[in-house]
Short mmCIF file of C-alpha atoms and ligand atoms in Angstrom, two decimals:
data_model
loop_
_atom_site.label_atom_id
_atom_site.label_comp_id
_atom_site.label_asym_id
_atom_site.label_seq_id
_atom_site.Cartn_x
_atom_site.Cartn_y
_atom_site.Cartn_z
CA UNK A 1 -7.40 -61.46 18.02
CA UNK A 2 -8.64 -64.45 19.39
CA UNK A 3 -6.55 -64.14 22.76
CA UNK A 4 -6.53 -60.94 24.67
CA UNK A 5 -3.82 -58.60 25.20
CA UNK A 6 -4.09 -59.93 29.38
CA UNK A 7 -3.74 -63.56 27.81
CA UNK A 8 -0.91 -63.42 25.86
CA UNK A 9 0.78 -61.48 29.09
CA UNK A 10 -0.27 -64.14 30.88
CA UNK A 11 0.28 -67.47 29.20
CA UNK A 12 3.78 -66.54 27.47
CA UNK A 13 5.10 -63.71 29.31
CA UNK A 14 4.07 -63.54 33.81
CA UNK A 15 6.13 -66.12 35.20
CA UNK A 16 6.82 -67.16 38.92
CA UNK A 17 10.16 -66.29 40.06
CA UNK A 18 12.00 -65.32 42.83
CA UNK A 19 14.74 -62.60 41.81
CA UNK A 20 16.09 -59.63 43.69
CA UNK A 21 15.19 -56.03 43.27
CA UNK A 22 11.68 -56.77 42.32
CA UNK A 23 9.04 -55.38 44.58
CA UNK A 24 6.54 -55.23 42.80
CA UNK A 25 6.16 -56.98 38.88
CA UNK A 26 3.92 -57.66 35.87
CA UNK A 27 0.47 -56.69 36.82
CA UNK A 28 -0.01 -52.71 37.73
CA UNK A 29 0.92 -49.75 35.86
CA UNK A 30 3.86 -49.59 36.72
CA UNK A 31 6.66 -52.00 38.27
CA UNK A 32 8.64 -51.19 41.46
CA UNK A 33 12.41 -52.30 41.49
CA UNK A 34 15.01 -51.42 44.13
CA UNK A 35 18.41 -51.35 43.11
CA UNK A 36 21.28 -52.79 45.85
CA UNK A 37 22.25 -49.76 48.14
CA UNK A 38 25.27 -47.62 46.46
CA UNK A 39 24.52 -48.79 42.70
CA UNK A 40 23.60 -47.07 39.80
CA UNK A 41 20.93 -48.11 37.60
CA UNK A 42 22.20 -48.87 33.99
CA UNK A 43 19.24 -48.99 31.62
CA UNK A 44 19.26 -49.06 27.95
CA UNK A 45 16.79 -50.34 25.31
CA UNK A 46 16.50 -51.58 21.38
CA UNK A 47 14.20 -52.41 19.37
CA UNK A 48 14.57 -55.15 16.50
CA UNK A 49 12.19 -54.71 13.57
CA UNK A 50 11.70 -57.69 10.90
CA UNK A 51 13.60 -57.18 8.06
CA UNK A 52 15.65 -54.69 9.24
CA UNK A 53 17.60 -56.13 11.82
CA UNK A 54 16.67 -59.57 11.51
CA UNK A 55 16.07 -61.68 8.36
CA UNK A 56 12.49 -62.01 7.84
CA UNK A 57 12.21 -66.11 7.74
CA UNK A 58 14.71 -65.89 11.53
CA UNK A 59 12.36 -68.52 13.52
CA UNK A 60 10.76 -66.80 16.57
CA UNK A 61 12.88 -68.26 19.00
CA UNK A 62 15.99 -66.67 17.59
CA UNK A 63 14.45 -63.46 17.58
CA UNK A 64 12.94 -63.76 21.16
CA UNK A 65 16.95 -64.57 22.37
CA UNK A 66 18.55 -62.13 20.36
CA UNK A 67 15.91 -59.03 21.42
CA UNK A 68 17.55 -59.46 25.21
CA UNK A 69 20.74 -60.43 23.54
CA UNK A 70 21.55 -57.42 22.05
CA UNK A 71 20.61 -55.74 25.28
CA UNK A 72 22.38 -57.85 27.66
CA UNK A 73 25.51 -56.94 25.16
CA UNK A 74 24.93 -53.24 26.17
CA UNK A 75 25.66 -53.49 29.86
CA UNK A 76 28.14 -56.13 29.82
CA UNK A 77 30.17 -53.38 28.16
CA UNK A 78 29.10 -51.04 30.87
CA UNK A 79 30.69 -53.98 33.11
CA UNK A 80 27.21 -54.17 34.95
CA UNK A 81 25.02 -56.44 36.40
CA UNK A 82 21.47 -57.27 34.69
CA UNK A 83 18.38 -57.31 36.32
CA UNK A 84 15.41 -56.75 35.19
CA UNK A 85 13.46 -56.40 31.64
CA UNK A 86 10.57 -54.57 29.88
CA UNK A 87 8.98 -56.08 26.80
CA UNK A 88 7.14 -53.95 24.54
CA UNK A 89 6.03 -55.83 21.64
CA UNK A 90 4.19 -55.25 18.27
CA UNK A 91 2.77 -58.29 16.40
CA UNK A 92 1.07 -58.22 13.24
CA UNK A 93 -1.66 -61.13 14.80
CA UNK A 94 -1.67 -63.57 17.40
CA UNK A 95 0.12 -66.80 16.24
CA UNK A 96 0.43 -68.91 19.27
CA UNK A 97 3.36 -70.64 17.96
CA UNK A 98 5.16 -67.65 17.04
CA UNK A 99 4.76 -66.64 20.46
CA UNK A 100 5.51 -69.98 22.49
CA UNK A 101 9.15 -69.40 20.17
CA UNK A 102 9.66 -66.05 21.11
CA UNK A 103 8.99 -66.53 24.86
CA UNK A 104 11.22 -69.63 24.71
CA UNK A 105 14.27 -67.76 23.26
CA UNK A 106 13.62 -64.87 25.61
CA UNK A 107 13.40 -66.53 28.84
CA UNK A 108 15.94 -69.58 28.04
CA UNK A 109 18.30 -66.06 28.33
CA UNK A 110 16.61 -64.13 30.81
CA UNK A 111 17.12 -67.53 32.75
CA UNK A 112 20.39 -68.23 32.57
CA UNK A 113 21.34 -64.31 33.95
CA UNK A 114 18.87 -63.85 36.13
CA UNK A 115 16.69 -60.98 34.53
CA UNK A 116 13.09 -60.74 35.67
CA UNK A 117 10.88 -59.59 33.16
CA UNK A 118 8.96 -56.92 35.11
CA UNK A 119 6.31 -55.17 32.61
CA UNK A 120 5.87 -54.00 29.13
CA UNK A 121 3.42 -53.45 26.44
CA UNK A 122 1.84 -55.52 23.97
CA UNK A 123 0.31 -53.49 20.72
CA UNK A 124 -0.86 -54.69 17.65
CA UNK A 125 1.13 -53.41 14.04
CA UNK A 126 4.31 -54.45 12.03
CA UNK A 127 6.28 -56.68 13.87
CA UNK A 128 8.77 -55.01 15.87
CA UNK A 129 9.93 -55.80 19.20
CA UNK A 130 11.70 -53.26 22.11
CA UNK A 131 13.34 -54.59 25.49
CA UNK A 132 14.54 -52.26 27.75
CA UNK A 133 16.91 -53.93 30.05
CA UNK A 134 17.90 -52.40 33.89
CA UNK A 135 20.93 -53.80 35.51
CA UNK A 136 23.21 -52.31 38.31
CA UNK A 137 26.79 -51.12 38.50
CA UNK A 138 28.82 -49.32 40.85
CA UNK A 139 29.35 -45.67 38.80
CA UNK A 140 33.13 -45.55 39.91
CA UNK A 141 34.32 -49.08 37.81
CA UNK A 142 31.31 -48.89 35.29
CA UNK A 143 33.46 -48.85 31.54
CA UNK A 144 32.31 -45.79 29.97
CA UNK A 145 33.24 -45.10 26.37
CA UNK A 146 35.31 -41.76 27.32
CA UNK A 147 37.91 -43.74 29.43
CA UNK A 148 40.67 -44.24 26.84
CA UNK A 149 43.67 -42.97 27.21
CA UNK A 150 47.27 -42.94 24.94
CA UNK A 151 49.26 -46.00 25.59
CA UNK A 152 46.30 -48.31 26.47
CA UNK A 153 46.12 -51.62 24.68
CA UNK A 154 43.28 -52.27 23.13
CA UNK A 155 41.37 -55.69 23.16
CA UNK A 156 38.67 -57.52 21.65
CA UNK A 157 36.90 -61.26 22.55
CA UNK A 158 35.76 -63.86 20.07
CA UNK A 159 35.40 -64.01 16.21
CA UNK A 160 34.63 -60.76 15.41
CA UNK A 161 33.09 -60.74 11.45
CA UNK A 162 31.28 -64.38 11.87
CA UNK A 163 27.87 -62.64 12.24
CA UNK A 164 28.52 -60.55 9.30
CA UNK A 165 29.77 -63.27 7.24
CA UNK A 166 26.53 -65.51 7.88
CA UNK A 167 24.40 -62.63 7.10
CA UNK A 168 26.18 -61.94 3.75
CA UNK A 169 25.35 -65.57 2.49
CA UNK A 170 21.66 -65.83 3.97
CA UNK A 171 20.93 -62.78 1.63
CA UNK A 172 22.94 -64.05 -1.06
CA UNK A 173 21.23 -67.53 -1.43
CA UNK A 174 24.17 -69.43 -0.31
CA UNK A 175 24.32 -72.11 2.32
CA UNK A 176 25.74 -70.73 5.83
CA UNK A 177 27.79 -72.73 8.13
CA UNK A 178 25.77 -74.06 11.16
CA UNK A 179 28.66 -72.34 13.92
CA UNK A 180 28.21 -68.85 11.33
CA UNK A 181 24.53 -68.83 11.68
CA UNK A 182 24.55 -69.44 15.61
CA UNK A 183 26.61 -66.36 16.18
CA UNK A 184 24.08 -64.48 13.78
CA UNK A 185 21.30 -65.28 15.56
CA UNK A 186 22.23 -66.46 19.10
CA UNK A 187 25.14 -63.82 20.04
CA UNK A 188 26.69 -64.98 23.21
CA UNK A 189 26.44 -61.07 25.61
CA UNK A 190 30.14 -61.29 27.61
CA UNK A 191 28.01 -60.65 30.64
CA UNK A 192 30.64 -62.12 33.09
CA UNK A 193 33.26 -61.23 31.37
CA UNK A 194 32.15 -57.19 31.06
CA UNK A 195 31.21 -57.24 35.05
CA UNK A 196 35.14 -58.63 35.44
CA UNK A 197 36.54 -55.85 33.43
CA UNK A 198 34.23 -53.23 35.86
CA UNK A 199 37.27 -51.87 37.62
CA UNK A 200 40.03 -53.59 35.50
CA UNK A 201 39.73 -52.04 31.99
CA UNK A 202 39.40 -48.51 30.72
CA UNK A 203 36.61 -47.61 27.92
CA UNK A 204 34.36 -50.36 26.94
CA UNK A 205 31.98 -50.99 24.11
CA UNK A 206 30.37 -53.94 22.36
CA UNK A 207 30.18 -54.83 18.75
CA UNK A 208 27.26 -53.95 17.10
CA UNK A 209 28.49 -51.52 14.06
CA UNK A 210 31.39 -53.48 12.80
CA UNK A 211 34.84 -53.32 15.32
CA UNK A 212 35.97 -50.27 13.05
CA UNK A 213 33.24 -48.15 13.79
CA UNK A 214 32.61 -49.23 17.18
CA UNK A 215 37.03 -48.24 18.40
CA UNK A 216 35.51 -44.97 16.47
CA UNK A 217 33.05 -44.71 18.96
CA UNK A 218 35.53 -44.93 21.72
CA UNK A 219 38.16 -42.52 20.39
CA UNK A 220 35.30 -40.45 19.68
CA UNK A 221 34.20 -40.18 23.47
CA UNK A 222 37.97 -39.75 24.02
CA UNK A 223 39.28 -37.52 22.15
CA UNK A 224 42.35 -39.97 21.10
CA UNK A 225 43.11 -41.97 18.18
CA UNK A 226 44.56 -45.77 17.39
CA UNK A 227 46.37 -48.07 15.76
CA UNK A 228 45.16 -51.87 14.86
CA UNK A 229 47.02 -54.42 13.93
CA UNK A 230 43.98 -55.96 11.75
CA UNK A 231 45.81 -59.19 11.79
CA UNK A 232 45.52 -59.94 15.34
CA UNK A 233 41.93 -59.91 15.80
CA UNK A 234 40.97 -64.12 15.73
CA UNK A 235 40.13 -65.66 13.13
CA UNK A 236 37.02 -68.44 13.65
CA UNK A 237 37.05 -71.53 10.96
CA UNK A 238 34.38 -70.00 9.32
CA UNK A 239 36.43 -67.14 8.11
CA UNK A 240 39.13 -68.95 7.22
CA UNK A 241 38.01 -70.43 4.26
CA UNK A 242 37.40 -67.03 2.59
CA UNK A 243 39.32 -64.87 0.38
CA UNK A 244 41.60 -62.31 2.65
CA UNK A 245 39.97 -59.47 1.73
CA UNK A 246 36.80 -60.80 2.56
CA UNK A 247 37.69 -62.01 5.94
CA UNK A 248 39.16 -58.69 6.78
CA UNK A 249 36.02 -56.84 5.64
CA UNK A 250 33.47 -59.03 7.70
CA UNK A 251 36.05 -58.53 10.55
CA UNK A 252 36.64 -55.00 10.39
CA UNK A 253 33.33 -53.82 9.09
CA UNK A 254 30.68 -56.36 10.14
CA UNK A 255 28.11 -55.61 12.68
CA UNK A 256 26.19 -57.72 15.29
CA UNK A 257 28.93 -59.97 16.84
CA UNK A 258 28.28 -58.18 20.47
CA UNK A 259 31.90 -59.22 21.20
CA UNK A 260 33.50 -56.76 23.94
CA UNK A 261 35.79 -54.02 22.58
CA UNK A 262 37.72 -52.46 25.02
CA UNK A 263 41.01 -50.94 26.45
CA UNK A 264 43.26 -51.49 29.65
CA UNK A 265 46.34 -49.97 30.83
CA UNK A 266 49.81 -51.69 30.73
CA UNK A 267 50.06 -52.76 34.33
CA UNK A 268 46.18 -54.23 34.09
CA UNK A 269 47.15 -56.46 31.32
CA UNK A 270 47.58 -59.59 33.25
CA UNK A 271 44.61 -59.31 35.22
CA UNK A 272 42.61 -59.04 31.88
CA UNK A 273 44.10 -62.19 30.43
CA UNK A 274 43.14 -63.73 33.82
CA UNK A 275 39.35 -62.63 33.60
CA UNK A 276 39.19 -63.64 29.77
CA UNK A 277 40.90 -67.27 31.23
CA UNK A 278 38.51 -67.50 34.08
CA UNK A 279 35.43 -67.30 31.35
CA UNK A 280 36.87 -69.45 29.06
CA UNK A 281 36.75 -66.55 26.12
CA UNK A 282 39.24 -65.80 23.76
CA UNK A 283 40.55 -62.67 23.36
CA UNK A 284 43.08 -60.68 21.09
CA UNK A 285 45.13 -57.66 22.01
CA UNK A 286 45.00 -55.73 18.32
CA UNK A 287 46.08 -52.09 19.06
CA UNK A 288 47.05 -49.52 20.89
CA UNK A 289 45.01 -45.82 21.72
CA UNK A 290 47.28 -43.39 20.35
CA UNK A 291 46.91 -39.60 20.93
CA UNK A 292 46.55 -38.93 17.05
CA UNK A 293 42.92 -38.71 15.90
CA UNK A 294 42.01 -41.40 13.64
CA UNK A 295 42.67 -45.31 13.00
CA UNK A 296 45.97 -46.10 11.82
CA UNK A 297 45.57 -50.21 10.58
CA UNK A 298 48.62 -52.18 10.09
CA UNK A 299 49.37 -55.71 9.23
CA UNK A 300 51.54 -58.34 11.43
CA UNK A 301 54.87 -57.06 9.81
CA UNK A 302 53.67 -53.49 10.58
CA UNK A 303 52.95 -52.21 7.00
CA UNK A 304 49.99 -49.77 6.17
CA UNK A 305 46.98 -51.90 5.70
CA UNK A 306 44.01 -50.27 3.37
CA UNK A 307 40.66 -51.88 3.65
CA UNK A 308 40.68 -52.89 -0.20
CA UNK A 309 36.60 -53.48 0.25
CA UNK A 310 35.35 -50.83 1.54
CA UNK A 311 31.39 -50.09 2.23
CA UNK A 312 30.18 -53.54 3.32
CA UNK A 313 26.97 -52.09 4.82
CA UNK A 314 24.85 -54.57 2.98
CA UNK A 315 26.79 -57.38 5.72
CA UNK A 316 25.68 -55.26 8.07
CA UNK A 317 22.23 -56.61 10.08
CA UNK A 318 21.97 -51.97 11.11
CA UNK A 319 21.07 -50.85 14.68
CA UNK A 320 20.00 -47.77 13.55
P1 ADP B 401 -1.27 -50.14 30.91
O1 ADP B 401 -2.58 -50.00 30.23
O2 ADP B 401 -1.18 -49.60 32.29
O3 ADP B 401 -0.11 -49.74 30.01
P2 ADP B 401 -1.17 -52.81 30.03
O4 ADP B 401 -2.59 -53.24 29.92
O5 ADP B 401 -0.45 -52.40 28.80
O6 ADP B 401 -1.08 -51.71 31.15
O7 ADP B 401 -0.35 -53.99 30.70
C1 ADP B 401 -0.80 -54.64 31.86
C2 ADP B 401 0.39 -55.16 32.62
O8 ADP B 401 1.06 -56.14 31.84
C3 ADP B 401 1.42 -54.09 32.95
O9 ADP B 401 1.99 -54.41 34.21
C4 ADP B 401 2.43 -54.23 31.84
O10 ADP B 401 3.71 -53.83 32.29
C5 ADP B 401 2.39 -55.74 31.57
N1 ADP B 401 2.68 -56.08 30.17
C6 ADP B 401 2.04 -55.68 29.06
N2 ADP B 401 2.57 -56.23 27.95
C7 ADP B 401 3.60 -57.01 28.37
C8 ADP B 401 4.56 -57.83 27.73
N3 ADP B 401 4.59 -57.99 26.40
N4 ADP B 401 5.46 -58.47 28.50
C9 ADP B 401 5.46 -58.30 29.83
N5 ADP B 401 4.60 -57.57 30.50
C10 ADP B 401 3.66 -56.92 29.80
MG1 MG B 402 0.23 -50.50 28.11
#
């Protein structure tokens, strides 16, 4: 390696900054951060490897936003606040320009919510790259996954099925709308909008399976079931232009849009239209949590709808 582990921490990744919590940063073994008084920590991690959960040829900058994307995508559906950020990263060799990218992705989003990046680990191997991201929430309105209850409505924000879509046609060869590819590789995390909901919704989780899988997840935890009316989640442009079918299989069964899932009772409807208003998102009631195990889709005129693709896992980008 012609740079040392110590210069590659610090040329691309200690930076000056002035953010709360941190006591002590990069720099000793460990980092000391003090959570506001009365708030639980709310940490979670994931690691991206190439060619597994990103294409191989995804430029480093992509790849540097979407590691803390992904993460920042976790707690805005525990409604919580982020933080701060580890970085433990595995590179095959020191490419400079590799790394000016992947700091520039990281920090253009670790900038615009505030996260201090406060320590990590830098290793040398396949390339694979782990945040762990810390953030704060107040346990009583943080939207756990178990919190769904018959007769909530059930919501979702954005596109869902773009990411999935642009995936599909990167590995087929085909050319990829420019808005498709964004939302592949620079998810927007509903931050704001998941700290609004703290409080105001019920169960909460973000996209990252495919919007099928991920309700699963929540009925799961809740021991309740649904029904979706699959044609109320939004359709983007992008999807449009495809064959039904297809549309309804990136939608349903995609992964990696990091839109917010999640469900509300009746009498907090209003206030979650207001939140989704007040960040300028779109969202889509689709269903309702029924006490009947299992997801009952319909269509708009409330017949049975039967995914007629089924098994789109090769769309899928897998978190696994
Ligand atoms: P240790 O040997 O105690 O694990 P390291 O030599 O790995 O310490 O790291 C030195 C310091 O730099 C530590 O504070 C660590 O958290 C930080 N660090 C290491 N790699 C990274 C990275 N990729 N990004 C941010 N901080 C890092
Ligand atoms: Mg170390």
């Amino acid at each position: 390696m012609s740079l040392s582990e110590f210069d590659i921490i610090r040329r691309f990744f200690r930076r000056e900054h002035n953010l709360p919590g941190v006591t002590l940063g990069i720099g000793d073994d460990a980092a000391l951060l003090t959570p506001a008084t009365g708030m639980s920590l709310a940490v979670t991690v994931d690691t991206l490897v190439a060619g597994r959960h990103f294409p191989e040829q995804t430029d480093a900058a992509s790849i540097g936003y979407k590691a803390l994307a992904v993460n920042l995508s976790d707690l805005a559906a525990m409604g919580a606040q982020p933080g701060w950020a580890t970085l433990a990263l595995t590179l095959p060799d020191v490419n400079e320009d590799w790394l000016t990218g992947f700091a520039e992705g990281f920090f253009q989003l670790a900038d615009r919510f505030n996260v201090a990046l406060v320590g990590g680990d830098t290793t040398r191997g396949p390339l694979s790259i782990t945040v762990q991201l810390l953030g704060q929430v107040d346990a009583a309105h943080a939207l756990r996954r178990d919190a769904a209850k018959p007769g909530q409505h059930i919501f979702v924000t954005g596109t869902p099925g773009d990411a999935a879509c642009a995936l599909q046609r990167l590995q087929a060869g085909e050319p990829v709308m420019e808005a498709l590819l964004t939302r592949l590789n620079r998810p927007e995390p509903r931050v704001a909008f998941g700290q609004a909901l703290a409080g105001v919704a019920a169960a909460a989780i973000d996209v990252s399976d495919g919007l099928l899988a991920d309700i699963q997840h929540i009925l799961d935890a809740s021991h309740c079931g649904a029904q979706v009316n699959v044609d109320a989640i939004t359709r983007s442009r992008g999807l449009q232009t495809l064959d039904d079918e297809v549309a309804l299989a990136c939608q349903l069964n995609g992964g990696d849009d990091y839109e917010l899932c999640f469900t509300a009772d009746a009498d907090c409807v209003e206030q979650v239209y207001r939140a989704a208003e007040a960040c300028a998102l779109p969202l889509a009631e689709i269903g309702i949590i029924e006490p009947q195990p299992g997801i009952r889709c319909v269509r708009d005129d409330g017949s049975p709808y039967t995914p007629a693709i089924e098994g789109f896992d090769h769309f899928r980008v897998r978190n696994d």
